[in-house]
Coordinates of N, CA, C and O in Angstrom, one line a residue:
M1379 N -0.8 -9.6 -82.5 CA -1.8 -8.8 -83.1 C -1.3 -7.4 -83.5 O -1.9 -6.8 -84.4
F1380 N -0.3 -7.0 -82.8 CA 0.2 -5.6 -83.1 C 1.4 -5.6 -84.1 O 1.9 -4.5 -84.4
S1381 N 1.8 -6.7 -84.5 CA 2.9 -6.8 -85.5 C 2.4 -7.0 -86.9 O 1.4 -7.6 -87.1
T1382 N 3.2 -6.6 -87.8 CA 2.9 -6.8 -89.2 C 3.8 -7.9 -89.8 O 3.8 -8.1 -91.0
K1383 N 4.6 -8.5 -89.0 CA 5.6 -9.5 -89.4 C 4.9 -10.9 -89.4 O 4.0 -11.2 -88.5
G1384 N 5.2 -11.7 -90.4 CA 4.7 -13.1 -90.4 C 3.4 -13.2 -91.1 O 2.9 -12.4 -91.8
R1385 N 2.8 -14.4 -90.9 CA 1.5 -14.8 -91.6 C 0.4 -15.0 -90.6 O 0.7 -15.3 -89.4
L1386 N -0.8 -15.0 -91.1 CA -2.0 -15.2 -90.2 C -3.0 -16.0 -91.1 O -3.4 -15.5 -92.1
N1387 N -3.3 -17.2 -90.6 CA -4.3 -18.0 -91.4 C -5.7 -17.5 -91.3 O -6.0 -16.6 -90.5
R1388 N -6.6 -18.1 -92.1 CA -8.0 -17.6 -92.2 C -8.7 -17.7 -90.8 O -9.4 -16.7 -90.5
L1389 N -8.6 -18.8 -90.1 CA -9.4 -19.0 -88.9 C -8.9 -18.0 -87.8 O -9.8 -17.3 -87.2
K1390 N -7.6 -17.8 -87.7 CA -7.2 -16.8 -86.7 C -7.5 -15.4 -87.1 O -7.9 -14.6 -86.2
F1391 N -7.5 -15.1 -88.4 CA -7.9 -13.8 -88.9 C -9.3 -13.5 -88.5 O -9.7 -12.5 -88.0
L1392 N -10.2 -14.5 -88.8 CA -11.6 -14.4 -88.5 C -11.9 -14.2 -87.0 O -12.6 -13.3 -86.6
I1393 N -11.2 -15.0 -86.2 CA -11.4 -15.0 -84.7 C -10.9 -13.6 -84.2 O -11.6 -13.0 -83.4
Y1394 N -9.7 -13.2 -84.6 CA -9.2 -11.9 -84.1 C -10.1 -10.7 -84.6 O -10.3 -9.8 -83.8
S1395 N -10.6 -10.8 -85.8 CA -11.4 -9.7 -86.4 C -12.7 -9.6 -85.6 O -13.1 -8.5 -85.3
V1396 N -13.4 -10.7 -85.4 CA -14.7 -10.7 -84.7 C -14.5 -10.3 -83.3 O -15.2 -9.5 -82.8
G1397 N -13.4 -10.8 -82.7 CA -13.1 -10.4 -81.3 C -12.8 -8.9 -81.2 O -13.3 -8.3 -80.2
L1398 N -12.1 -8.4 -82.1 CA -11.8 -6.9 -82.1 C -13.1 -6.1 -82.3 O -13.3 -5.1 -81.6
G1399 N -14.0 -6.6 -83.2 CA -15.3 -5.9 -83.4 C -16.1 -6.0 -82.1 O -16.8 -4.9 -81.7
I1400 N -16.2 -7.1 -81.5 CA -17.0 -7.2 -80.2 C -16.4 -6.3 -79.1 O -17.1 -5.6 -78.4
F1401 N -15.1 -6.4 -79.0 CA -14.4 -5.5 -77.9 C -14.7 -4.1 -78.2 O -15.0 -3.3 -77.3
T1402 N -14.5 -3.6 -79.4 CA -14.7 -2.2 -79.8 C -16.1 -1.8 -79.5 O -16.4 -0.7 -79.0
T1403 N -17.1 -2.6 -79.9 CA -18.5 -2.3 -79.7 C -18.8 -2.2 -78.2 O -19.5 -1.3 -77.8
F1404 N -18.3 -3.2 -77.5 CA -18.6 -3.2 -76.0 C -18.0 -2.0 -75.4 O -18.7 -1.4 -74.5
M1405 N -16.8 -1.6 -75.7 CA -16.2 -0.4 -75.1 C -17.0 0.9 -75.5 O -17.2 1.7 -74.7
Y1406 N -17.4 0.9 -76.7 CA -18.2 2.1 -77.2 C -19.5 2.2 -76.3 O -19.8 3.3 -75.9
E1407 N -20.2 1.1 -76.2 CA -21.4 1.1 -75.4 C -21.2 1.4 -73.9 O -21.9 2.1 -73.3
L1408 N -20.1 0.8 -73.4 CA -19.7 1.1 -72.0 C -19.5 2.6 -71.8 O -19.9 3.2 -70.8
I1409 N -18.7 3.2 -72.7 CA -18.4 4.6 -72.6 C -19.7 5.4 -72.7 O -19.9 6.4 -72.0
L1410 N -20.6 5.0 -73.6 CA -21.9 5.7 -73.7 C -22.7 5.7 -72.4 O -23.3 6.6 -72.0
I1411 N -22.7 4.5 -71.7 CA -23.4 4.3 -70.5 C -22.8 5.2 -69.4 O -23.5 5.9 -68.6
V1412 N -21.4 5.2 -69.3 CA -20.7 5.9 -68.3 C -20.9 7.4 -68.5 O -21.0 8.2 -67.5
T1413 N -20.9 7.9 -69.7 CA -21.0 9.3 -70.0 C -22.4 9.7 -70.4 O -22.6 10.7 -71.1
S1414 N -23.5 9.0 -69.9 CA -24.8 9.3 -70.4 C -25.3 10.7 -70.0 O -26.2 11.2 -70.7
S1415 N -24.8 11.2 -69.0 CA -25.2 12.6 -68.6 C -24.7 13.6 -69.6 O -25.2 14.7 -69.8
N1416 N -23.5 13.3 -70.2 CA -22.9 14.2 -71.2 C -22.4 13.4 -72.3 O -21.2 13.0 -72.3
P1417 N -23.2 13.1 -73.4 CA -22.8 12.2 -74.4 C -21.5 12.6 -75.2 O -20.8 11.8 -75.7
T1418 N -21.2 13.9 -75.3 CA -20.0 14.3 -76.0 C -18.8 14.1 -75.2 O -17.7 14.1 -75.8
A1419 N -18.9 13.8 -73.9 CA -17.7 13.6 -73.1 C -16.9 12.3 -73.5 O -15.7 12.3 -73.4
G1420 N -17.6 11.3 -73.9 CA -17.0 10.1 -74.3 C -16.4 10.1 -75.7 O -15.7 9.2 -76.1
S1421 N -16.7 11.1 -76.5 CA -16.2 11.1 -77.9 C -14.7 11.0 -78.1 O -14.3 10.2 -78.9
P1422 N -13.9 11.7 -77.3 CA -12.5 11.6 -77.5 C -12.0 10.1 -77.2 O -11.1 9.6 -77.8
V1423 N -12.6 9.6 -76.1 CA -12.2 8.2 -75.8 C -12.6 7.2 -76.8 O -11.8 6.3 -77.2
N1424 N -13.8 7.4 -77.4 CA -14.2 6.5 -78.5 C -13.4 6.6 -79.7 O -13.1 5.6 -80.4
I1425 N -12.9 7.8 -80.0 CA -12.0 8.0 -81.1 C -10.7 7.3 -80.9 O -10.2 6.7 -81.8
I1426 N -10.2 7.3 -79.7 CA -9.0 6.6 -79.4 C -9.2 5.1 -79.6 O -8.4 4.4 -80.2
F1427 N -10.3 4.6 -79.1 CA -10.6 3.1 -79.2 C -10.7 2.7 -80.7 O -10.2 1.7 -81.1
Y1428 N -11.4 3.5 -81.5 CA -11.6 3.2 -82.9 C -10.3 3.3 -83.6 O -10.0 2.6 -84.5
A1429 N -9.4 4.3 -83.3 CA -8.1 4.4 -83.9 C -7.2 3.2 -83.6 O -6.6 2.7 -84.5
V1430 N -7.2 2.8 -82.4 CA -6.4 1.6 -82.0 C -7.0 0.4 -82.7 O -6.3 -0.5 -83.2
G1431 N -8.3 0.3 -82.8 CA -9.0 -0.8 -83.5 C -8.6 -0.9 -85.0 O -8.4 -1.9 -85.5
A1432 N -8.6 0.3 -85.6 CA -8.2 0.4 -87.0 C -6.8 0.0 -87.2 O -6.5 -0.7 -88.2
I1433 N -5.9 0.4 -86.3 CA -4.5 0.0 -86.5 C -4.3 -1.5 -86.3 O -3.6 -2.2 -87.1
V1434 N -5.0 -2.1 -85.3 CA -4.9 -3.5 -85.1 C -5.5 -4.3 -86.3 O -4.9 -5.3 -86.8
M1435 N -6.6 -3.8 -86.9 CA -7.2 -4.4 -88.1 C -6.3 -4.3 -89.3 O -6.2 -5.3 -90.0
Y1436 N -5.7 -3.2 -89.4 CA -4.7 -3.1 -90.5 C -3.6 -4.1 -90.3 O -3.2 -4.8 -91.3
N1437 N -3.0 -4.2 -89.1 CA -1.9 -5.2 -88.9 C -2.4 -6.6 -89.2 O -1.7 -7.4 -89.7
L1438 N -3.6 -7.0 -88.7 CA -4.1 -8.3 -89.0 C -4.3 -8.5 -90.5 O -3.9 -9.6 -91.0
S1439 N -4.7 -7.5 -91.2 CA -4.9 -7.6 -92.7 C -3.5 -7.8 -93.4 O -3.4 -8.6 -94.3
V1440 N -2.5 -7.0 -92.9 CA -1.2 -7.2 -93.5 C -0.7 -8.6 -93.4 O -0.2 -9.2 -94.3
R1441 N -0.8 -9.2 -92.2 CA -0.4 -10.5 -91.9 C -1.2 -11.5 -92.7 O -0.7 -12.5 -93.2
R1442 N -2.5 -11.3 -92.9 CA -3.3 -12.2 -93.8 C -2.9 -12.1 -95.2 O -2.8 -13.1 -95.9
F1443 N -2.6 -10.9 -95.7 CA -2.1 -10.8 -97.1 C -0.7 -11.5 -97.2 O -0.4 -12.1 -98.2
H1444 N 0.1 -11.5 -96.2 CA 1.4 -12.2 -96.2 C 1.1 -13.7 -96.3 O 1.8 -14.4 -97.0
D1445 N 0.1 -14.2 -95.7 CA -0.3 -15.6 -95.8 C -0.7 -15.9 -97.2 O -0.5 -17.1 -97.7
L1446 N -1.2 -15.0 -98.0 CA -1.6 -15.2 -99.4 C -0.4 -14.9 -100.3 O -0.6 -14.9 -101.5
D1447 N 0.7 -14.7 -99.8 CA 2.0 -14.3 -100.5 C 1.8 -13.1 -101.3 O 2.3 -12.9 -102.4
K1448 N 1.1 -12.1 -100.7 CA 0.9 -10.8 -101.4 C 1.5 -9.7 -100.4 O 1.6 -9.9 -99.2
A1449 N 1.9 -8.6 -101.0 CA 2.4 -7.5 -100.2 C 1.4 -6.9 -99.3 O 0.2 -6.9 -99.6
G1450 N 1.8 -6.5 -98.1 CA 1.0 -6.0 -97.1 C 0.3 -4.7 -97.4 O -0.7 -4.3 -96.8
H1451 N 0.9 -3.9 -98.4 CA 0.3 -2.6 -98.6 C -1.1 -2.7 -99.2 O -1.8 -1.7 -99.2
Y1452 N -1.5 -3.8 -99.6 CA -2.9 -4.0 -100.1 C -3.9 -3.8 -98.9 O -5.1 -3.6 -99.1
A1453 N -3.4 -3.9 -97.7 CA -4.3 -3.8 -96.5 C -4.9 -2.4 -96.4 O -6.0 -2.3 -95.8
W1454 N -4.3 -1.4 -97.0 CA -4.9 -0.1 -97.0 C -6.3 0.0 -97.7 O -7.1 0.9 -97.4
L1455 N -6.6 -1.0 -98.5 CA -7.9 -1.0 -99.2 C -9.0 -1.3 -98.2 O -10.2 -1.0 -98.5
I1456 N -8.7 -1.8 -97.0 CA -9.7 -2.0 -96.0 C -10.4 -0.7 -95.5 O -11.4 -0.6 -95.0
A1457 N -9.7 0.5 -95.8 CA -10.2 1.8 -95.4 C -11.2 2.3 -96.4 O -11.9 3.3 -96.1
I1458 N -11.4 1.7 -97.5 CA -12.3 2.2 -98.5 C -13.7 1.5 -98.3 O -13.8 0.3 -98.4
P1459 N -14.7 2.3 -98.0 CA -16.0 1.7 -97.5 C -16.6 0.7 -98.5 O -17.0 -0.4 -98.1
C1460 N -16.6 1.0 -99.8 CA -17.3 0.0 -100.7 C -16.5 -1.2 -101.0 O -17.0 -2.3 -101.3
I1461 N -15.2 -1.1 -100.8 CA -14.3 -2.2 -101.0 C -14.0 -3.1 -99.8 O -13.8 -4.3 -99.9
S1462 N -14.1 -2.5 -98.6 CA -13.7 -3.2 -97.4 C -14.5 -4.5 -97.1 O -13.9 -5.5 -96.7
W1463 N -15.8 -4.5 -97.4 CA -16.5 -5.7 -97.1 C -16.1 -6.8 -98.0 O -15.9 -8.0 -97.6
F1464 N -15.9 -6.5 -99.3 CA -15.5 -7.6 -100.3 C -14.0 -8.0 -99.9 O -13.7 -9.2 -100.0
L1465 N -13.2 -7.1 -99.5 CA -11.8 -7.5 -99.2 C -11.8 -8.3 -97.9 O -11.1 -9.3 -97.9
F1466 N -12.7 -8.0 -97.0 CA -12.8 -8.8 -95.7 C -13.2 -10.2 -96.1 O -12.6 -11.2 -95.6
M1467 N -14.2 -10.4 -97.0 CA -14.7 -11.7 -97.4 C -13.5 -12.5 -98.1 O -13.4 -13.7 -97.9
Y1468 N -12.8 -11.8 -99.0 CA -11.7 -12.4 -99.7 C -10.6 -12.9 -98.7 O -10.2 -14.0 -98.8
L1469 N -10.3 -12.1 -97.7 CA -9.3 -12.5 -96.7 C -9.8 -13.6 -95.8 O -9.0 -14.4 -95.4
I1470 N -11.1 -13.8 -95.6 CA -11.6 -14.9 -94.8 C -11.6 -16.2 -95.6 O -11.3 -17.2 -95.1
F1471 N -12.0 -16.1 -96.9 CA -12.3 -17.3 -97.7 C -11.1 -17.8 -98.5 O -11.0 -19.0 -98.9
K1472 N -10.2 -16.9 -98.9 CA -9.1 -17.3 -99.8 C -8.1 -18.1 -99.0 O -7.6 -17.6 -98.0
K1473 N -7.8 -19.3 -99.5 CA -6.8 -20.1 -98.8 C -5.4 -19.6 -99.0 O -5.0 -19.1 -100.0
G1474 N -4.6 -19.6 -97.9 CA -3.2 -19.1 -97.9 C -2.3 -20.1 -98.7 O -2.7 -21.2 -99.0
T1475 N -1.1 -19.6 -99.0 CA -0.2 -20.5 -99.7 C 0.3 -21.6 -98.9 O 0.4 -21.5 -97.7
D1476 N 0.4 -22.8 -99.5 CA 0.9 -24.0 -98.8 C 2.4 -23.8 -98.6 O 3.1 -23.4 -99.5
G1477 N 2.9 -24.3 -97.4 CA 4.3 -24.2 -97.2 C 4.8 -22.8 -96.9 O 4.0 -21.9 -96.9
A1478 N 6.1 -22.7 -96.8 CA 6.7 -21.4 -96.6 C 6.7 -20.5 -97.8 O 6.7 -21.0 -99.0
N1479 N 6.5 -19.2 -97.6 CA 6.6 -18.3 -98.7 C 7.6 -17.2 -98.2 O 8.3 -17.3 -97.2
K1480 N 7.7 -16.1 -99.0 CA 8.7 -15.1 -98.6 C 8.4 -14.4 -97.3 O 9.3 -13.6 -96.8
Y1481 N 7.3 -14.6 -96.7 CA 6.9 -14.0 -95.4 C 7.0 -14.9 -94.3 O 6.7 -14.6 -93.1
G1482 N 7.4 -16.1 -94.5 CA 7.6 -17.1 -93.4 C 6.8 -18.4 -93.6 O 6.2 -18.6 -94.7
K1483 N 6.9 -19.2 -92.6 CA 6.1 -20.5 -92.6 C 4.7 -20.3 -92.1 O 4.4 -19.3 -91.4
P1484 N 3.8 -21.1 -92.6 CA 2.4 -21.0 -92.1 C 2.3 -21.3 -90.6 O 3.1 -22.1 -90.0
Q1485 N 1.3 -20.8 -90.0 CA 1.1 -21.0 -88.5 C 0.5 -22.3 -88.3 O -0.4 -22.8 -88.9

């Protein structure tokens, strides 16, 4: 999950992305509960969790683009709010290339 090397198929991309979203939301809520007496105390911790989550999502997207035989630098488009939803749908539904490509063999 932390590597940008290799390929990632649609199903694993979807499972990892949803799992990451659930984990990040759970941690956010847990931090809010723990710091309920001082809501701003959890802010730095939440920022760290979201930054790590963003890095992991970027790495997953790079590997998914590799499965589509496209360069991983397109993954930065996930940071653009109006484009990210459409890009996420594209990465989920677009079938990867059959057989090996320049980024390796399919999983």
